[in-house]
XYZ file of C-alpha atoms in Angstrom:
676
model
C 31.214 179.367 76.310
C 30.427 175.581 75.907
C 28.510 175.139 72.406
C 25.741 173.159 71.761
C 27.433 169.665 72.666
C 27.206 170.571 76.327
C 23.688 168.662 76.250
C 24.816 165.664 75.000
C 25.376 162.478 76.994
C 28.165 161.019 74.752
C 31.573 161.253 76.445
C 33.352 161.999 72.888
C 31.053 164.931 72.122
C 31.529 166.267 75.477
C 35.238 166.422 75.189
C 34.491 169.068 72.504
C 31.618 170.662 74.272
C 34.411 173.357 75.287
C 35.582 174.084 71.816
C 35.411 177.333 70.252
C 34.174 175.538 67.245
C 30.145 176.147 67.069
C 29.476 172.463 67.192
C 26.286 170.911 66.385
C 25.360 167.123 67.165
C 24.248 165.249 63.990
C 20.545 166.649 63.948
C 17.647 167.625 61.466
C 18.313 171.232 63.189
C 22.067 171.345 61.763
C 20.869 170.641 58.114
C 18.233 173.053 58.500
C 20.854 175.835 59.753
C 22.945 174.668 56.395
C 20.146 175.066 54.231
C 18.966 178.511 55.977
C 22.565 180.133 55.617
C 23.728 178.348 52.635
C 26.785 177.082 54.137
C 28.294 173.605 53.320
C 28.540 171.004 56.456
C 31.969 169.960 57.904
C 31.083 166.685 59.428
C 33.786 165.224 61.937
C 33.722 161.876 63.301
C 35.850 160.272 65.774
C 35.445 158.405 69.305
C 36.618 158.893 72.821
C 39.644 157.008 72.799
C 41.213 157.870 69.593
C 44.236 159.006 69.916
C 44.542 160.946 66.398
C 41.099 162.486 67.494
C 42.562 164.318 70.484
C 45.557 165.332 68.510
C 43.409 167.290 65.644
C 41.074 168.216 68.448
C 44.164 170.125 70.188
C 45.714 171.666 67.329
C 42.706 172.702 65.152
C 39.364 172.719 67.105
C 40.675 174.067 69.968
C 42.480 176.888 68.213
C 40.531 180.279 67.881
C 41.646 180.960 64.587
C 40.662 177.967 63.048
C 37.577 177.663 64.759
C 36.554 181.534 63.756
C 37.257 180.294 60.360
C 35.013 177.185 60.575
C 32.055 179.100 62.295
C 32.071 181.862 59.541
C 31.968 179.533 56.626
C 30.579 176.076 57.714
C 27.981 174.545 59.617
C 29.933 172.033 61.875
C 28.605 168.695 63.263
C 30.314 166.680 65.630
C 29.275 162.560 65.413
C 30.609 159.725 68.141
C 31.004 156.835 65.560
C 29.978 154.530 68.939
C 26.807 155.910 69.009
C 25.854 156.384 65.400
C 27.770 153.690 63.744
C 25.023 154.030 61.030
C 26.076 157.520 59.954
C 29.770 156.624 60.727
C 29.221 153.512 57.961
C 27.774 155.457 55.071
C 30.646 158.441 55.227
C 33.170 155.919 55.765
C 32.131 153.968 52.750
C 32.554 157.072 50.463
C 36.189 158.257 52.044
C 37.227 154.993 51.809
C 35.948 154.540 48.106
C 37.399 157.945 47.137
C 40.434 157.991 48.811
C 41.406 153.904 49.133
C 41.793 154.111 52.782
C 40.200 155.202 55.962
C 40.409 155.945 59.744
C 39.486 158.465 62.478
C 39.085 161.378 62.872
C 37.237 161.239 59.608
C 36.695 164.770 57.912
C 33.799 165.161 55.415
C 32.416 168.023 54.101
C 28.756 167.906 52.850
C 25.973 169.611 50.999
C 23.115 170.935 53.241
C 21.057 167.637 51.951
C 24.043 165.661 53.710
C 25.524 164.402 50.320
C 29.314 164.118 50.416
C 31.686 165.827 48.039
C 35.179 166.192 50.004
C 36.744 163.659 51.936
C 39.906 162.833 54.624
C 40.768 161.618 57.841
C 43.153 163.545 59.985
C 44.632 166.825 58.730
C 47.638 168.578 60.652
C 47.644 172.340 61.613
C 50.665 173.205 58.963
C 51.438 171.078 55.757
C 53.136 167.984 56.540
C 54.097 164.779 54.178
C 52.358 165.295 51.552
C 49.604 166.601 53.423
C 47.904 169.832 53.283
C 46.812 171.771 56.393
C 43.546 171.796 57.774
C 43.198 175.524 57.212
C 44.402 175.035 53.583
C 41.799 172.134 52.986
C 38.878 174.584 54.357
C 39.931 177.341 52.289
C 39.880 175.195 49.107
C 36.539 173.745 50.144
C 35.127 176.974 51.123
C 36.351 178.413 47.367
C 35.027 175.654 45.612
C 31.637 175.857 47.334
C 31.257 179.974 46.603
C 32.798 179.928 43.041
C 32.119 176.438 41.773
C 28.548 175.338 43.643
C 26.725 173.720 40.718
C 30.047 171.420 40.092
C 30.316 170.434 43.661
C 26.491 169.724 43.806
C 27.104 167.611 40.748
C 29.800 165.803 42.104
C 28.118 165.062 45.492
C 25.230 163.490 43.318
C 27.017 161.249 41.743
C 28.678 160.229 44.483
C 25.746 159.401 46.365
C 24.080 157.493 43.316
C 27.432 155.516 43.319
C 26.825 154.568 46.964
C 23.349 153.516 46.044
C 24.512 150.997 43.392
C 26.496 149.347 46.001
C 23.648 147.142 47.736
C 24.364 143.541 48.485
C 22.222 140.831 48.278
C 23.816 137.289 48.234
C 20.579 136.386 50.233
C 19.636 133.473 47.674
C 22.586 132.161 47.536
C 23.300 128.654 49.279
C 25.218 128.609 52.380
C 29.127 127.753 51.771
C 29.825 124.371 52.001
C 33.230 122.280 52.455
C 34.753 123.705 49.147
C 33.873 127.393 50.005
C 35.388 126.639 53.999
C 38.452 124.870 52.382
C 39.056 127.831 49.778
C 38.920 130.336 52.638
C 41.208 128.150 54.878
C 43.460 128.039 51.870
C 43.457 132.152 51.721
C 44.274 132.549 55.400
C 46.884 130.373 54.980
C 48.755 132.407 52.451
C 48.352 135.565 54.549
C 49.236 133.462 57.819
C 52.708 134.844 59.463
C 54.412 131.331 60.397
C 56.950 133.472 62.388
C 55.042 136.002 64.430
C 51.494 134.566 64.217
C 48.311 136.474 63.048
C 47.537 137.176 59.343
C 49.117 140.151 57.511
C 51.755 142.665 58.074
C 51.825 145.996 60.466
C 49.521 147.229 61.778
C 48.693 144.107 63.089
C 45.319 143.677 64.912
C 43.920 140.531 66.840
C 42.335 138.270 64.522
C 39.603 137.059 67.096
C 37.013 136.465 64.932
C 39.360 134.400 62.182
C 40.629 132.361 65.223
C 37.153 131.428 66.622
C 36.706 129.952 62.921
C 39.957 127.764 63.067
C 38.875 126.616 66.396
C 35.491 125.511 64.967
C 37.220 124.027 62.044
C 39.291 122.084 64.155
C 36.522 120.892 66.649
C 34.570 119.767 63.547
C 37.365 118.056 61.428
C 40.219 117.399 63.654
C 42.578 119.502 61.494
C 45.721 120.042 63.305
C 46.910 122.595 61.146
C 43.990 125.057 61.943
C 44.491 124.536 65.815
C 48.155 125.029 65.462
C 47.643 128.547 63.333
C 44.733 129.530 65.856
C 47.552 128.246 69.018
C 50.487 130.051 67.968
C 48.833 133.362 67.247
C 47.005 133.299 70.701
C 50.599 132.726 72.568
C 52.489 135.317 70.331
C 49.527 138.090 71.268
C 49.468 136.956 74.652
C 53.462 137.479 75.076
C 53.624 140.337 73.150
C 53.293 144.202 74.314
C 49.676 144.328 72.796
C 48.730 142.297 76.242
C 49.133 143.834 79.273
C 51.536 141.697 81.184
C 50.600 143.560 84.560
C 47.023 144.540 84.534
C 45.405 141.966 82.012
C 43.396 142.771 78.811
C 44.516 143.588 74.968
C 45.072 146.726 73.474
C 43.667 147.672 70.254
C 46.342 146.695 67.702
C 49.907 146.360 67.390
C 51.948 148.849 65.097
C 54.499 146.063 64.314
C 54.383 142.616 63.136
C 55.680 141.115 66.160
C 53.156 142.430 68.459
C 55.577 144.502 70.641
C 54.245 148.107 70.594
C 50.686 148.557 70.595
C 48.425 151.414 69.891
C 47.268 151.634 73.826
C 43.698 152.098 73.832
C 41.812 149.146 75.243
C 38.309 148.513 73.718
C 35.443 146.389 75.408
C 34.685 144.465 72.210
C 38.141 143.442 71.583
C 38.793 142.067 75.186
C 35.254 140.459 75.378
C 36.015 138.706 71.893
C 39.589 137.686 72.877
C 38.297 136.388 76.419
C 36.012 134.325 74.556
C 38.692 133.095 72.237
C 40.932 131.914 74.621
C 38.540 130.466 76.752
C 37.912 128.218 73.719
C 41.514 127.661 73.281
C 41.705 126.094 76.532
C 38.942 124.104 75.895
C 40.123 122.631 72.844
C 43.964 122.102 74.296
C 44.172 122.607 77.931
C 46.885 125.278 77.399
C 47.726 126.910 80.929
C 48.698 130.391 79.037
C 45.190 130.269 77.525
C 43.320 129.581 80.534
C 45.356 132.339 82.415
C 45.062 134.784 79.537
C 41.126 134.211 79.622
C 40.561 134.599 82.964
C 42.905 137.921 83.471
C 40.856 139.623 80.499
C 37.592 138.865 82.298
C 39.057 139.856 85.448
C 40.079 143.229 83.510
C 36.779 143.724 81.969
C 34.953 143.260 85.538
C 37.720 145.428 87.319
C 38.453 148.080 84.944
C 35.293 148.555 82.567
C 32.172 147.470 84.859
C 30.234 150.714 85.473
C 28.378 151.629 88.722
C 25.128 150.210 87.113
C 26.326 147.014 86.242
C 27.437 147.106 82.394
C 30.631 147.831 80.807
C 32.176 150.885 79.695
C 33.234 151.348 75.892
C 37.029 151.746 76.495
C 40.294 153.340 78.044
C 41.802 155.983 76.586
C 45.501 155.170 74.838
C 46.550 158.529 76.327
C 47.516 159.611 80.017
C 48.988 162.336 81.946
C 53.083 161.186 81.800
C 53.225 163.212 85.546
C 54.179 166.553 83.680
C 50.877 167.614 82.737
C 51.440 166.615 79.245
C 48.975 163.638 77.731
C 50.981 160.960 76.320
C 50.102 157.624 74.346
C 51.287 154.719 76.567
C 52.721 156.882 79.349
C 50.406 154.587 81.981
C 51.884 151.138 80.803
C 55.494 151.467 79.461
C 58.737 151.398 81.778
C 62.468 152.137 81.566
C 65.141 150.293 83.662
C 65.474 152.882 86.120
C 61.557 152.935 87.129
C 61.913 149.355 87.765
C 65.133 150.010 90.054
C 63.116 152.614 91.711
C 60.106 150.337 92.500
C 61.971 146.922 92.635
C 65.249 147.646 93.913
C 67.647 144.451 93.733
C 64.707 142.632 91.630
C 64.993 144.893 88.783
C 67.360 142.915 86.793
C 64.932 139.916 87.223
C 62.152 142.101 86.054
C 63.874 143.674 83.347
C 64.861 140.261 81.692
C 61.249 138.472 82.556
C 59.321 141.474 80.796
C 62.015 142.489 78.194
C 62.931 145.821 79.459
C 66.175 147.114 78.100
C 68.149 150.708 77.909
C 67.165 151.071 74.447
C 63.748 150.361 74.935
C 60.977 149.220 72.514
C 59.092 152.610 72.782
C 59.690 156.220 72.793
C 62.386 157.881 74.868
C 64.406 154.925 75.997
C 60.722 153.164 77.318
C 60.061 149.729 76.917
C 56.580 147.914 76.387
C 56.286 144.950 78.720
C 56.415 141.642 77.151
C 57.005 137.882 77.961
C 60.012 137.394 75.378
C 60.982 134.286 77.447
C 59.379 130.948 78.161
C 57.462 130.130 81.240
C 59.511 128.249 83.871
C 63.046 129.788 83.475
C 62.034 131.972 86.206
C 60.764 131.252 89.599
C 56.925 131.691 89.698
C 56.527 133.048 93.278
C 59.079 136.022 92.819
C 57.178 136.647 89.480
C 54.239 136.716 90.761
C 55.764 139.364 93.836
C 57.350 141.239 91.100
C 54.267 141.752 89.024
C 52.083 142.940 92.092
C 54.691 145.345 93.297
C 54.865 146.590 89.633
C 51.054 146.759 89.309
C 50.693 148.663 92.700
C 53.370 151.348 91.549
C 51.420 151.843 88.242
C 48.158 152.169 89.772
C 49.768 155.546 91.443
C 50.246 156.944 87.804
C 47.821 159.202 86.224
C 45.302 156.661 84.665
C 43.815 156.893 81.120
C 40.259 158.044 80.942
C 37.415 155.926 80.519
C 34.548 156.188 78.084
C 31.686 155.455 80.259
C 29.105 154.803 77.560
C 27.462 151.316 77.765
C 26.844 149.746 74.106
C 24.291 147.508 73.592
C 26.129 145.308 70.913
C 29.567 145.356 72.976
C 27.784 144.308 76.153
C 26.213 141.311 74.493
C 29.891 140.453 73.544
C 30.990 140.938 77.033
C 28.029 138.966 78.518
C 28.703 135.738 76.080
C 32.327 135.835 77.365
C 31.984 136.384 80.862
C 29.061 133.596 81.176
C 31.120 130.852 79.171
C 34.489 131.680 80.915
C 32.684 131.863 84.388
C 31.076 128.470 83.590
C 34.391 126.558 82.295
C 36.598 127.666 85.092
C 34.289 127.386 87.581
C 34.150 131.466 88.496
C 30.387 132.340 89.425
C 31.377 135.774 90.090
C 31.994 135.979 86.502
C 28.769 134.469 85.402
C 26.997 136.807 87.975
C 28.460 139.932 86.433
C 27.401 138.442 82.934
C 24.090 138.261 84.867
C 23.973 141.992 86.028
C 24.988 143.372 82.444
C 21.996 141.583 80.978
C 19.700 142.804 83.872
C 20.915 146.293 82.484
C 20.204 146.017 79.015
C 16.683 144.438 79.959
C 16.187 147.469 82.047
C 17.775 150.322 80.247
C 17.951 149.509 76.819
C 14.606 147.604 76.031
C 11.444 149.340 75.941
C 8.188 147.636 75.936
C 8.231 146.448 72.291
C 11.764 144.845 73.119
C 13.480 147.476 70.679
C 16.786 148.426 71.734
C 18.620 151.224 72.558
C 22.177 151.761 71.279
C 23.827 153.334 74.315
C 23.132 154.153 77.884
C 25.422 156.461 80.323
C 24.912 156.916 84.210
C 21.629 154.746 84.132
C 19.940 156.929 81.308
C 19.208 155.368 77.868
C 20.576 157.321 74.795
C 18.048 158.450 72.228
C 19.660 156.809 69.162
C 18.227 153.524 68.185
C 20.020 150.021 68.171
C 21.364 148.955 64.832
C 21.610 145.273 63.811
C 24.872 144.317 65.714
C 23.116 145.201 68.555
C 20.495 142.965 68.410
C 22.093 140.195 67.226
C 25.246 140.492 69.468
C 22.749 141.001 72.852
C 20.608 137.724 71.493
C 24.005 136.260 71.434
C 24.779 137.404 74.942
C 21.383 136.200 76.205
C 21.659 132.571 74.254
C 25.118 132.070 76.320
C 23.564 133.037 79.325
C 20.439 130.469 78.703
C 23.289 127.705 78.416
C 25.092 128.631 81.443
C 22.648 129.319 83.853
C 19.457 127.472 82.539
C 17.102 130.191 83.112
C 14.797 130.185 80.262
C 13.959 133.980 80.692
C 17.440 134.671 78.443
C 16.341 132.450 75.439
C 12.913 134.261 75.848
C 14.516 137.823 75.695
C 17.052 136.604 72.604
C 13.680 135.470 70.684
C 12.017 138.993 71.125
C 15.428 140.342 69.794
C 15.497 138.011 66.930
C 12.040 138.717 65.930
C 12.996 142.312 65.274
C 16.047 141.000 63.392
C 13.656 138.804 61.121
C 10.804 141.676 60.637
C 12.785 144.945 60.529
C 16.624 144.048 59.411
C 16.146 141.160 56.435
C 15.050 141.992 53.104
C 12.234 139.541 52.863
C 12.925 138.740 49.154
C 16.465 138.635 49.122
C 17.271 137.549 52.609
C 20.096 139.939 52.985
C 20.316 142.076 55.900
C 20.739 145.927 56.550
C 22.375 147.236 59.216
C 19.469 149.765 60.249
C 15.856 148.901 60.602
C 13.562 149.600 57.861
C 12.097 152.177 60.056
C 15.302 153.961 61.338
C 16.155 157.497 60.242
C 16.906 157.763 56.628
C 20.372 158.291 55.517
C 22.108 159.149 52.043
C 21.914 155.323 51.610
C 20.703 152.111 54.123
C 23.860 151.063 55.487
C 24.686 147.400 55.125
C 28.088 145.518 55.466
C 28.817 141.854 55.702
C 32.271 142.146 56.451
C 33.895 142.179 59.994
C 35.738 145.286 61.271
C 36.983 145.819 64.895
C 33.804 143.490 65.788
C 31.750 141.201 63.998
C 29.503 142.735 61.221
C 25.951 142.777 62.368
C 25.165 140.662 59.119
C 27.396 137.555 60.411
C 26.434 138.168 64.039
C 22.575 137.712 63.211
C 23.626 134.515 61.212
C 25.373 132.831 64.341
C 22.763 134.125 66.968
C 19.742 132.678 64.213
C 21.608 129.388 64.181
C 22.038 129.007 67.874
C 18.208 130.194 68.635
C 17.091 127.549 66.248
C 19.238 124.931 67.784
C 17.621 125.712 71.256
C 14.100 126.030 70.152
C 13.841 124.028 66.750
C 12.661 127.050 64.854
C 12.711 126.442 61.046
C 12.286 130.134 60.405
C 15.332 131.435 62.668
C 17.609 128.284 60.804
C 16.160 129.195 57.440
C 16.991 133.159 58.016
C 20.470 132.054 58.945
C 21.047 129.881 56.019
C 20.082 132.444 53.710
C 22.122 135.005 55.708
C 25.125 132.574 54.796
C 24.835 132.853 51.418
C 27.456 135.994 51.560
C 29.924 134.093 53.189
C 29.906 131.609 50.200
C 30.724 134.694 48.085
C 33.365 136.589 50.077
C 34.623 133.833 52.415
C 37.185 132.406 49.276
C 38.308 135.901 48.520
C 38.321 138.000 51.756
C 38.615 135.249 54.515
C 40.293 137.525 57.254
C 37.286 140.081 56.884
C 34.431 137.732 57.514
C 35.746 135.334 60.203
C 32.735 135.626 62.202
C 30.563 134.539 59.007
C 32.720 131.519 58.332
C 32.577 130.863 62.172
C 28.502 130.403 61.607
C 29.049 128.522 58.458
C 31.351 125.942 60.673
C 28.621 125.899 63.258
C 25.897 124.865 60.594
C 27.747 121.913 59.193
C 27.194 118.286 60.597
C 27.848 117.648 64.387
C 26.615 117.861 67.446
C 24.830 121.320 67.497
C 22.790 120.964 70.743
C 23.345 119.322 73.876
C 20.198 119.066 76.022
C 20.337 118.439 79.608
C 16.984 117.311 81.410
C 16.736 117.415 85.219
C 15.063 118.804 87.752
C 17.672 121.722 88.049
C 20.982 123.035 88.208
C 20.905 122.816 91.926
C 20.559 118.967 91.408
C 24.055 117.570 91.403
C 23.483 114.776 88.914
C 22.112 117.439 86.542
C 24.803 119.835 87.422
C 27.435 117.052 86.491
C 25.785 116.405 83.162
C 25.243 120.182 82.391
C 29.258 121.104 83.107
C 30.280 117.959 81.110
C 28.086 119.355 78.201
C 29.462 122.578 78.586
C 33.307 121.334 78.564
C 32.800 118.678 75.981
C 31.211 120.715 73.193
C 32.717 122.717 70.189
C 32.865 126.052 70.061
C 29.400 127.447 68.577
C 27.604 124.286 69.791
C 24.721 124.862 72.248
C 23.835 123.353 75.780
C 20.056 123.956 76.546
C 18.914 122.665 80.301
C 15.403 122.473 81.400
C 13.073 120.415 83.361
C 11.379 117.726 81.276
C 8.346 119.516 80.677
C 9.897 122.698 80.197
C 8.660 124.963 77.568
C 12.650 125.860 76.960
C 13.132 122.381 75.445
C 10.424 121.904 72.999
C 12.697 119.236 71.057
C 12.260 116.999 74.175
C 9.055 118.379 75.842
C 7.054 115.107 76.791
C 9.736 112.628 76.973
C 10.377 110.805 79.895
C 13.374 110.694 82.127
C 15.545 107.665 82.331
C 14.557 105.848 85.730
C 13.681 109.274 86.738
C 17.403 110.452 86.721
C 18.695 113.374 84.759
C 19.718 112.922 81.189
C 21.466 114.246 78.048
C 20.452 114.026 74.649
C 23.023 114.953 71.724
C 21.072 116.386 69.120
C 22.059 116.697 65.382
C 19.489 118.823 63.232
C 16.959 118.663 65.412
C 17.207 114.762 65.680
C 18.346 113.777 69.233
C 20.378 110.554 70.153
C 19.115 108.165 73.118
C 19.548 109.910 76.471
C 22.903 109.831 78.615
C 22.769 109.618 82.362
C 26.281 109.370 83.249
C 28.373 112.120 82.611
C 31.870 109.657 81.333
C 29.399 108.275 78.530
C 28.133 111.775 77.641
C 31.961 112.962 77.462
C 32.805 109.995 75.217
C 29.594 110.615 73.044
C 30.934 114.320 72.397
C 34.591 113.405 71.984
C 33.270 110.795 69.299
């Protein structure tokens, strides 16, 4: 019989709806049951495309004996971390503080008052590599709860007090200047891998937010070293197995330092961020590789992740059926030489050389992850295109990975920004239209009459969970990008509504610090607050970026002041942990002197002269700059309201800190002004 999760909308929770475990969703009712029964709570947190979540579910949560023990001794609560990032953040902080590491599935034992007292991640069904079995953990926790409950509750109370003492302020600090940015760059240089690109060792994650900072720094200072780090990292990733050489799009991370073997799940946020990074790299360098990867990644998002309602799904699973009924990680993506021969015949040798497929393989059981070990140009481009098309068609006949159709507001905001800019740069109106459709969905389904955001939707129905800071900030960022690209002021207006919520519900008025949840959100054991980036930009840094962009377009001093205060945390953390605050560093770059806004004034983008100036502005600005467009009497350009057009012609103004230069009517003159 299905358990309580059968009534949920989360794909992850629904995956567990037929478990013999008597799961509860996160709810007051679950903790009321724990208090009534006197049982501790098992909190299990994961997400639908998580490989090890699937493994633990199969080994333990589908096992009748394990489920019977859980049902007898615990109140069992299942949480989708993507729906409830606040719950995930609070208990992950406790797990990391106690164990020095984290990850999913996250396994935490709580008192009926939701206070944690024992932590872990994945537990195997039998003792392995020094890890206890899950059953051993359960029995140990049960014995402690029944035999030493006073001690357990004392430990839990101490943990909660320790967490409460971790509140971050930094809001009264000054925003970082040249000294702090130089310190951050020095730290990044020390951790940079000059042979393979990227930062640190294995596992190696795509450093999209750090690369965005490097590109902005290069645009402001002309530093060739930062551009080289960004370009080399992007090339290594694009040629590695972390990038899908047939279908486009990036996997979550590489298990090795060489970007060869990925963890095969594909996340919307990774692909949105990387699509934008490669588009910005192309704008800085004109790289054909960057152009190709940006467009292929955009096409992957539209082709593989777009939902019937026009939004973008959260992820594709790492696992899929290997053809025998067994779910195996990477089965959809890897190839053996024999499989190449079956599809390509005499062209198999060419494909093996081009994609680095060997008899030994780079993955499991002699299979290889496709890469581009050779330089482009060594092979006949037309023939390679034909081989790629044939392999892609053959792969489409394999059982495909599952898709999490949940639409997350924040990640759709990132996708909107990426698709809008990529479509504008490369004259792909279909990508801009996809961004507009996703934005329409967010307005239609996720925004209520008070402009408050729902975190998720699925199948055209908004979820019950409130949006968190990253939702408001990233959606505002997407709307601001749309306003720049389309010239439609409604997106600027919607961004303003969202950022007003940031200022009134997420910012501490005294310190200027930001919290991940609103002041009126559900009360947890701690109000989550984290300025450091994880897989996606932190809500704190995302808010600083969006507030700066909005201020540049509107001249709003309160928004700029809030961004300046928020960036105080970057001054404190940037030189110390630059890899983990890249989006904040990117915002800090954007606030320093230089063109922040190019205001294009003309009848409309249907006018050829206005459109020519607009395109020149989009392509000539640095990442992080803002392009505004509107009519001379438009409320969307308050800095320029009432200023006459030169000779009645469309004109462009380059603005710095709300002060605008004389107007330019010739696109070439505008290009020169921007490059200077």
